[in-house]
Coordinates of C-alpha atoms in Angstrom, one line a residue:
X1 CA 25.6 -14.4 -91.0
X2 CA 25.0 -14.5 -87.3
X3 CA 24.0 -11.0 -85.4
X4 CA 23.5 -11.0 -81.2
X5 CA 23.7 -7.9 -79.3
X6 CA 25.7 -7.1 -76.9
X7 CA 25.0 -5.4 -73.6
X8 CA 27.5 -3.5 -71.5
X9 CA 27.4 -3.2 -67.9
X10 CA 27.1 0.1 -65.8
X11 CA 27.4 0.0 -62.3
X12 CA 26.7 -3.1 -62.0
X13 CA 30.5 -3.9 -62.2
X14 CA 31.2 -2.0 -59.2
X15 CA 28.7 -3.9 -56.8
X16 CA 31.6 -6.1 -55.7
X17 CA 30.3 -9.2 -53.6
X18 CA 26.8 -8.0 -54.7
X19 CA 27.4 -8.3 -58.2
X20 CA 25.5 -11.5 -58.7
X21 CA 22.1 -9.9 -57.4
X22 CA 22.4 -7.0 -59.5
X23 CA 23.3 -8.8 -62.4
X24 CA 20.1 -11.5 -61.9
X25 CA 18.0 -8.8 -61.4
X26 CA 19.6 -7.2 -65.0
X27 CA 18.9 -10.4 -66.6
X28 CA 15.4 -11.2 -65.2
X29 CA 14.1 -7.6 -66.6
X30 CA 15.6 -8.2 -69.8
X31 CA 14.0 -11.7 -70.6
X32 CA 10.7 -10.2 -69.8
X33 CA 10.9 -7.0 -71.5
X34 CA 12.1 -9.2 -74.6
X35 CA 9.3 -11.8 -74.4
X36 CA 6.6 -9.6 -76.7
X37 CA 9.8 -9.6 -79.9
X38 CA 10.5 -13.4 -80.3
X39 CA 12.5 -16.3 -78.4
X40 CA 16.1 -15.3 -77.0
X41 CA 18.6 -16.4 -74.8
X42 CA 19.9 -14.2 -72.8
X43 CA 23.4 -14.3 -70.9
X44 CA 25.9 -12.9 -68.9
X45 CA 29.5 -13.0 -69.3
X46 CA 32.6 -11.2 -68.4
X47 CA 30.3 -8.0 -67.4
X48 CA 28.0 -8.5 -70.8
X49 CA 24.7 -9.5 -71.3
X50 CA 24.8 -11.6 -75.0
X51 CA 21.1 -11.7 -76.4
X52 CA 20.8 -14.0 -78.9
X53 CA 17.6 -14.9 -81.1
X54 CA 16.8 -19.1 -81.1
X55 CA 14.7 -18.8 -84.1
X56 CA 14.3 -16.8 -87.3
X57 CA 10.9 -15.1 -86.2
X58 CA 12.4 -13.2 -83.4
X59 CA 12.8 -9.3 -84.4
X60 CA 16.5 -8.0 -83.5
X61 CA 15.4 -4.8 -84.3
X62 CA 13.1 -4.7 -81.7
X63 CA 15.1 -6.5 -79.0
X64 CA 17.5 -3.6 -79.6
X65 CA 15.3 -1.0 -78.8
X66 CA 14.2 -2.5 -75.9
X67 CA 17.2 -3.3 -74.8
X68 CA 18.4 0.3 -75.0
X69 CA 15.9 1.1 -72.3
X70 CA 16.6 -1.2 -69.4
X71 CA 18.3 0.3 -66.8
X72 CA 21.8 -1.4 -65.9
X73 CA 22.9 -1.2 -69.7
X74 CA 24.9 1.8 -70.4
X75 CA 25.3 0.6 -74.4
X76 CA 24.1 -2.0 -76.6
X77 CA 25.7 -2.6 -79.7
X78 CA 24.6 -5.1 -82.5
X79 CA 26.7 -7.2 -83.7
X80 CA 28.2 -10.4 -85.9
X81 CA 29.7 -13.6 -84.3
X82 CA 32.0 -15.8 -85.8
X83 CA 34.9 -18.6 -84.5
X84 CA 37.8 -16.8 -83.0
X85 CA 40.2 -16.9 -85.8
X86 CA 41.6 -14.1 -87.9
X87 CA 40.7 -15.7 -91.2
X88 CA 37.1 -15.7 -90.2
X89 CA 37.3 -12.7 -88.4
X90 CA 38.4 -11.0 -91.7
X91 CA 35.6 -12.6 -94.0
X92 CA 33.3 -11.3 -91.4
X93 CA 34.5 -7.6 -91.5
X94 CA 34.7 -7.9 -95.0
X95 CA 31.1 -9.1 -95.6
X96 CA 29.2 -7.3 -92.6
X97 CA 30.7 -3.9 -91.9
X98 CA 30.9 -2.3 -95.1
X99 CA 26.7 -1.9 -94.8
X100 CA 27.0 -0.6 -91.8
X101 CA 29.5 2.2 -92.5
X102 CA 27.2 3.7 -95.3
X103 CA 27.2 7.5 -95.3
X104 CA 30.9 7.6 -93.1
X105 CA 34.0 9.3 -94.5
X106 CA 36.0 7.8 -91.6
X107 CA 37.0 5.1 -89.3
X108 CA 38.9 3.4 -87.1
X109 CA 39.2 -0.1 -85.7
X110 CA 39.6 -1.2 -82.3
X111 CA 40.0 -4.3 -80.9
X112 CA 39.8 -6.0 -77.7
X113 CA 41.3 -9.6 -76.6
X114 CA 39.4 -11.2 -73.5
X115 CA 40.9 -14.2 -74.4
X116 CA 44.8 -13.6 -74.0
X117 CA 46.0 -16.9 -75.6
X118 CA 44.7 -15.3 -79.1
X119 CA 48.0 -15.2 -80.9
X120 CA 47.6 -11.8 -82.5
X121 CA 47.4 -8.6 -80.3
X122 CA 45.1 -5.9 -80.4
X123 CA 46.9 -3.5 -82.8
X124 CA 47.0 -6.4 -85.1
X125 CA 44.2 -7.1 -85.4
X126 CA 43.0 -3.8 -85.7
X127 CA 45.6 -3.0 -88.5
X128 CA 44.3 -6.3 -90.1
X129 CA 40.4 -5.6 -89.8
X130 CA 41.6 -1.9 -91.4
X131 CA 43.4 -3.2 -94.6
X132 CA 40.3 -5.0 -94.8
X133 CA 38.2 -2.2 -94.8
X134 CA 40.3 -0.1 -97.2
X135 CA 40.3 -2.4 -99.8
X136 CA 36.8 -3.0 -99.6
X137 CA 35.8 0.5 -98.7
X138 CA 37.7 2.4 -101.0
X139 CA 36.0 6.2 -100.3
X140 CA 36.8 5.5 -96.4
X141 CA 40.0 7.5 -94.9
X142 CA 41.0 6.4 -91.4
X143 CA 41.0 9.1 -88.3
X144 CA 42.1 7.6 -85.2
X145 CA 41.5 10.9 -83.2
X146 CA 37.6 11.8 -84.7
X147 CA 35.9 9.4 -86.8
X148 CA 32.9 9.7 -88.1
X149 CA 33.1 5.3 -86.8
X150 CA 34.6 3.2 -84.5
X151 CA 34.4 -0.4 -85.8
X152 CA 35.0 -2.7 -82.9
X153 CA 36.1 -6.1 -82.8
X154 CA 36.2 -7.9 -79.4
X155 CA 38.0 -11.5 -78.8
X156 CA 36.2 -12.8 -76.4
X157 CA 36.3 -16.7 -74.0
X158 CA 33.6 -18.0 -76.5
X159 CA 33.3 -16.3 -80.0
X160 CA 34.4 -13.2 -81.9
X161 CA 32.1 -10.3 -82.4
X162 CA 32.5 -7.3 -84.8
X163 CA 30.4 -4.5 -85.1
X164 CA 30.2 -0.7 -85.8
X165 CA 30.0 1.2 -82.2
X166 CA 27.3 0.8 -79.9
X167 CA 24.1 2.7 -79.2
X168 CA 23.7 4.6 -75.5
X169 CA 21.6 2.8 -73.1
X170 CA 19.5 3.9 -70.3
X171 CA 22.4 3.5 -67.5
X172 CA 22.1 3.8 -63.8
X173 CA 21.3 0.7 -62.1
X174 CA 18.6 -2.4 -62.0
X175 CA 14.7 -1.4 -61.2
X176 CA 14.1 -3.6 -58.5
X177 CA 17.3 -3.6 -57.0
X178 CA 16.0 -0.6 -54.4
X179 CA 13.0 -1.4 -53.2
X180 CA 9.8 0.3 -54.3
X181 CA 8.5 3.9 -54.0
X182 CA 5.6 5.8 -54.7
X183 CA 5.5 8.4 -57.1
X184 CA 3.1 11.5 -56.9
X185 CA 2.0 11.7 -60.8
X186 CA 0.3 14.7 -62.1
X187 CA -0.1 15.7 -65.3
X188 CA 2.5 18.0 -65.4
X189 CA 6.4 17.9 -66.8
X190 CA 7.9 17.4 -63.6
X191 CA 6.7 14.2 -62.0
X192 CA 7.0 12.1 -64.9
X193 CA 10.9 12.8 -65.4
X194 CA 11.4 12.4 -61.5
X195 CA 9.3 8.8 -61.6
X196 CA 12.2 8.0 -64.6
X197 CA 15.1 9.4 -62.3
X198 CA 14.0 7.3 -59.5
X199 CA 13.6 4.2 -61.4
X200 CA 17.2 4.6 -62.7
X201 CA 18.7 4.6 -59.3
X202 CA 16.6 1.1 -58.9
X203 CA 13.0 1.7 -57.5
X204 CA 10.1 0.0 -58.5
X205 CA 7.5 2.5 -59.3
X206 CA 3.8 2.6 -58.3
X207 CA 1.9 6.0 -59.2
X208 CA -0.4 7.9 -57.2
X209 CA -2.4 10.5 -58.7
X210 CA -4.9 13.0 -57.7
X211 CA -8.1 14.2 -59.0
X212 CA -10.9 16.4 -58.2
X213 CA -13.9 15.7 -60.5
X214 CA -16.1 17.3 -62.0
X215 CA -13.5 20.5 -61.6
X216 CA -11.2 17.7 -63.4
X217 CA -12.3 15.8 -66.0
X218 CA -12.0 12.0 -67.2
X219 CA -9.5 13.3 -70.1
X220 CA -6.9 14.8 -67.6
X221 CA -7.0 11.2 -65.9
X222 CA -6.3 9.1 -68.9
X223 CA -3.8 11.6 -69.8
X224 CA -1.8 11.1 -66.6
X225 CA -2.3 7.1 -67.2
X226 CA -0.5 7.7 -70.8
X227 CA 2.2 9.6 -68.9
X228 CA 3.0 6.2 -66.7
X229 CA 2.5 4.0 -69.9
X230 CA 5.2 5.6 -71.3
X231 CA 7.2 5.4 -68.1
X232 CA 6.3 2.2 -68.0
X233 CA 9.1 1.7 -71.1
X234 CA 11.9 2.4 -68.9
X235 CA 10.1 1.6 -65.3
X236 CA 8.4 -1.6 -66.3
X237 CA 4.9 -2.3 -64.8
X238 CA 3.4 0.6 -62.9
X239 CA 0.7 -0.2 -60.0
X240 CA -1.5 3.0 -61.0
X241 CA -4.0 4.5 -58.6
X242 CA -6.1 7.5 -58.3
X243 CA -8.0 8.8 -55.2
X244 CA -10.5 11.6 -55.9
X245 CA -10.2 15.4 -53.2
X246 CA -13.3 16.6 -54.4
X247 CA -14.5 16.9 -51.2
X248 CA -11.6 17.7 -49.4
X249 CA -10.8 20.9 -51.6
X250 CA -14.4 22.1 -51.2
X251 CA -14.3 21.7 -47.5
X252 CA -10.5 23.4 -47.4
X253 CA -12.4 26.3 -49.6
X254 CA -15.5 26.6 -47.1
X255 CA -13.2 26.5 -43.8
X256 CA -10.1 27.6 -44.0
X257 CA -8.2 30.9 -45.1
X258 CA -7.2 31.3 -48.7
X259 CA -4.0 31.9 -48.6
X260 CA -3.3 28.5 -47.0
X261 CA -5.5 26.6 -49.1
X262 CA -2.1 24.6 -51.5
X263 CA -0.5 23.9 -48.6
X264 CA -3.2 22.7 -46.9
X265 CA -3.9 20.6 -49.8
X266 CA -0.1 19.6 -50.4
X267 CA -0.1 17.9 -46.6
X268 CA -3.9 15.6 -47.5
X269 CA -1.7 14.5 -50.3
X270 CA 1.5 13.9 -48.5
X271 CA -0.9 11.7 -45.2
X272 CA -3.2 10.2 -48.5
X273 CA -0.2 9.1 -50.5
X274 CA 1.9 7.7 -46.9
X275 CA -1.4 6.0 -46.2
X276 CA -1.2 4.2 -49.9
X277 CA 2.8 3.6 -49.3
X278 CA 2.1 2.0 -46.1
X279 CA -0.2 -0.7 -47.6
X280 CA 1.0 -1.4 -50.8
X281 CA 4.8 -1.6 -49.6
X282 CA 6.3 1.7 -50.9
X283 CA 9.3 2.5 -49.0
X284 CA 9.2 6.0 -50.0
X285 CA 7.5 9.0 -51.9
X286 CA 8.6 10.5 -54.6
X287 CA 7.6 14.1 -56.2
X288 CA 8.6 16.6 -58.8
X289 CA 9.3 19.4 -56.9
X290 CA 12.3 22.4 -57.9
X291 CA 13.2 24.4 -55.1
X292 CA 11.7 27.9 -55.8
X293 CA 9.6 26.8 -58.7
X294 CA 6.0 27.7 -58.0
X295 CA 4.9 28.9 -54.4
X296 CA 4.9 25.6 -52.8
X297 CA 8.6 25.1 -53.5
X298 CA 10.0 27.5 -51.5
X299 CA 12.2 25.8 -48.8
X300 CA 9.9 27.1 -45.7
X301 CA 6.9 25.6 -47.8
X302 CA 8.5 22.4 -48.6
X303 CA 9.3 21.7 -44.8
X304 CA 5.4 22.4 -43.8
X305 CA 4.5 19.4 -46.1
X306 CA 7.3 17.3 -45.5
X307 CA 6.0 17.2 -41.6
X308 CA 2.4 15.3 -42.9
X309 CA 4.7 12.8 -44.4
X310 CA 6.4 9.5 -42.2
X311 CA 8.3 8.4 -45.0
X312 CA 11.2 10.2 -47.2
X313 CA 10.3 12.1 -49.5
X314 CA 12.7 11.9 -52.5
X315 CA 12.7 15.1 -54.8
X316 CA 15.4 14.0 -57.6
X317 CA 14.6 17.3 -59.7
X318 CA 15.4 19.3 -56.8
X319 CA 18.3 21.0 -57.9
X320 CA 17.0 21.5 -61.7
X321 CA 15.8 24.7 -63.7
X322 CA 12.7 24.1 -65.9
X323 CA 14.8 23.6 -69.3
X324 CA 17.0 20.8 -67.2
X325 CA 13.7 19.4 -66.3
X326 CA 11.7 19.7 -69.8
X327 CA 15.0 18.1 -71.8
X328 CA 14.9 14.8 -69.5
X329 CA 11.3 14.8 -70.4
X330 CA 11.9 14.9 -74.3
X331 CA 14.0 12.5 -74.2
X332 CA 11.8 10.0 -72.5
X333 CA 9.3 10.5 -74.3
X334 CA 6.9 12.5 -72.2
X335 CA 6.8 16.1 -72.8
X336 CA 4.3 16.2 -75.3
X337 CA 1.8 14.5 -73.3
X338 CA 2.5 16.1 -70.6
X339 CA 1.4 19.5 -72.2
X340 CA -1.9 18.5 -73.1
X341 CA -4.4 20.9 -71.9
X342 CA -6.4 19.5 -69.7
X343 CA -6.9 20.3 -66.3
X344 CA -5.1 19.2 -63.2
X345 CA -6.2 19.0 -59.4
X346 CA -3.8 21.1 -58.1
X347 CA -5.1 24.7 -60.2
X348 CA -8.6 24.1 -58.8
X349 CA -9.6 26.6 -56.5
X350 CA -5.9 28.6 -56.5
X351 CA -5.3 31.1 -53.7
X352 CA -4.8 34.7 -55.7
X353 CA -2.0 35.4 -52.9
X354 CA -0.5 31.7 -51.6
X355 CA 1.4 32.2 -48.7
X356 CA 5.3 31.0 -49.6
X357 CA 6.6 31.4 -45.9
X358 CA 4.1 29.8 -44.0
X359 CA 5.0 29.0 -40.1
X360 CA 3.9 25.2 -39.0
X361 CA 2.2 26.5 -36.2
X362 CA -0.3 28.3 -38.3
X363 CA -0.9 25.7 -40.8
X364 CA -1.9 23.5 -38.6
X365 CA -4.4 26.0 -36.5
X366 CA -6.0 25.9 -40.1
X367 CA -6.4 22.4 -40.4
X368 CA -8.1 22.4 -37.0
X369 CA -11.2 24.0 -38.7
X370 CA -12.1 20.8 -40.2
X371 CA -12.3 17.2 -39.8
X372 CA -9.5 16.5 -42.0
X373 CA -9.4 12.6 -40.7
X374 CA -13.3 11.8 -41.7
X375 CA -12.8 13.7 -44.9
X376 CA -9.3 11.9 -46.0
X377 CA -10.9 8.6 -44.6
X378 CA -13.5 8.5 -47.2
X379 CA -11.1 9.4 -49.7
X380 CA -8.9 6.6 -49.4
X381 CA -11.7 4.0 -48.9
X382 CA -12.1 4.8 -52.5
X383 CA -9.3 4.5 -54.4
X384 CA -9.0 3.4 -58.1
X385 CA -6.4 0.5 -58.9
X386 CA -5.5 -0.6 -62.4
X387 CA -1.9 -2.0 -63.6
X388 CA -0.2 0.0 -66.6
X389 CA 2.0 -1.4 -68.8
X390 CA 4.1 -0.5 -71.7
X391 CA 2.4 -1.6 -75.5
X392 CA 5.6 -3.1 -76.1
X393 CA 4.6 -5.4 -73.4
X394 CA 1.5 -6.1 -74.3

């Protein structure tokens, strides 16, 4: 017995004339995310991506997995293939789907016909598949308004496939297929879940994070590379890089008043990470903010940082509450790692009273104490680079 899996479309199907680029984008990511689980084709037909092993070593468990996490699949269901006729098409239900409705007290069977010349229609073949079921099945009742299964079967231009529902996929739309942006990583819940969000909506994602050692330590880095490894599952490769404000913090702390000092710090970050952007061909920036979250959120403070920046500055968990925020991140796969305690860049040196209305005019009379060019100079002339990538990929 033969098993592929089959891929359904999100978006993609709505990309009219563009279609075609969307879809070889979807196609490119899947062969390469599958080339660590064994040798498959992969295809597209009729809005479906068919992935089929070639040999008996490749691992359909593990293509299905992998599958489930590319964006541009909004479902991936497993499946048997066999000629389209209805005698096959009943041996097959007969021999595959009673394993895979262990532990169900109900079903129903629907059926679709791609290929219109089939001679029987949809509710006869469902009807058919049913009887089948019944008689082989004989503790299974069928619900056609709640079952605990839907047993497909799909006529399609080619073959025949049956299976027992699908499995959700990631959704949204190709990575790649927007450009590239540059996400603000910290070690935190937030950034994470807003690098995933972005990715969704197409970006390729590079990270960016920020350190001040020895008030930092070489565990809360690594931590923050884990964090994009397991982005890295959904984004794909992540270009990782780290630049060190040591000094700028200390200098901020020596010159300027105290009250000022985060959003001083937030605008080095936001001219350090559009200075990154603008040579590694980032279109954008990308950060975990929530309006009214911490002190820097407020709307007067976010507009004081968003001046240092030339490029957007895309906040996708904007409009989000912290349980909103720390859901997305268990499901990903990042929460737990994310509240490891180590220490993070932006709690060194914290003002007692930060200012959460500040006026531009004022912040910028600060930053006129100190020769924040030179020091932010130095800090970008040594920047650390590595590449992260998912261990499935390895």
């Amino acid at each position: 017995m033969k098993e592929i899996l089959l891929c359904k479309y999100g978006e993609i199907v709505l990309k009219g004339l563009n279609k075609s680029y969307f879809e070889k984008t979807l196609l490119r990511t899947l062969k390469d995310r599958l080339a660590g689980c064994g040798n498959f084709d992969v295809r597209a037909m009729q809005s479906t991506v068919y992935i089929e092993a070639m040999d008996e070593d490749s691992l359909i468990e593990d293509a299905l997995e992998r599958a489930k996490k590319v964006f541009g699949i909004v479902a991936v269901s497993r499946a048997a293939v066999c000629e389209k006729n209805m005698e096959d098409i009943l041996r097959l239900a007969g021999e595959y789907l009673p394993q895979q409705l262990k532990g169900a007290r109900t079903f129903k069977v629907e059926a679709k016909r791609s290929d219109k010349r089939f001679p029987l229609t949809s509710p006869q073949i469902s009807a058919e598949v049913g009887g089948v079921l019944l008689s082989r099945c004989p503790r299974l009742k069928v619900d056609v308004h709640n079952p605990d299964v839907t047993v497909r079967v799909e006529v399609r231009e080619e073959k025949a496939f049956v299976h027992a529902g699908s499995e959700k996929g990631a959704g949204g739309i190709p990575t790649g297929t927007a450009g590239r942006g540059l996400l603000l990583l910290s070690g935190g819940i937030d950034s994470p879940v807003a690098g995933y969000m972005m990715a969704k909506r197409g970006l390729i994602i590079d990270a960016l994070h920020f350190e001040s050692f020895p008030y930092t330590s070489e565990q809360a880095k690594e931590k923050v590379a884990s964090l994009a490894e397991i982005m890295s599952e959904y984004a794909g490769k992540i270009r990782f890089r780290v630049i060190s404000l040591t000094a700028i913090q200390e200098a901020l702390r020596d010159h300027c008043e105290e009250e000022y000092f985060t959003l001083l710090l937030r605008r080095c970050m936001m001219r350090l990470a559009d200075r990154v952007a603008e040579k590694f061909g980032c279109g954008a920036l990308i950060t975990g903010e929530s309006l009214g979250q911490v002190a820097s959120q407020t709307l007067a403070a976010i507009g004081v940082t968003d001046e240092a920046a030339k490029r957007p500055i895309f906040r996708p968990c904007i409009g989000m509450d912290k349980e909103e925020i720390v859901t997305v991140a268990r499901r990903i796969g990042t929460f737990e790692t994310s509240i490891l305690p180590y220490e993070d860049c932006c709690t060194v040196f914290t003002p007692r009273h930060p200012k959460t209305q500040p006026e531009l005019y004022k912040v910028l009379a600060q930053e006129e104490k100190l020769d924040l060019k030179t020091l932010e100079d130095e800090a970008f002339n040594r920047i650390e680079y590595r590449e992260i990538l998912s261990p499935m990929a390895k």
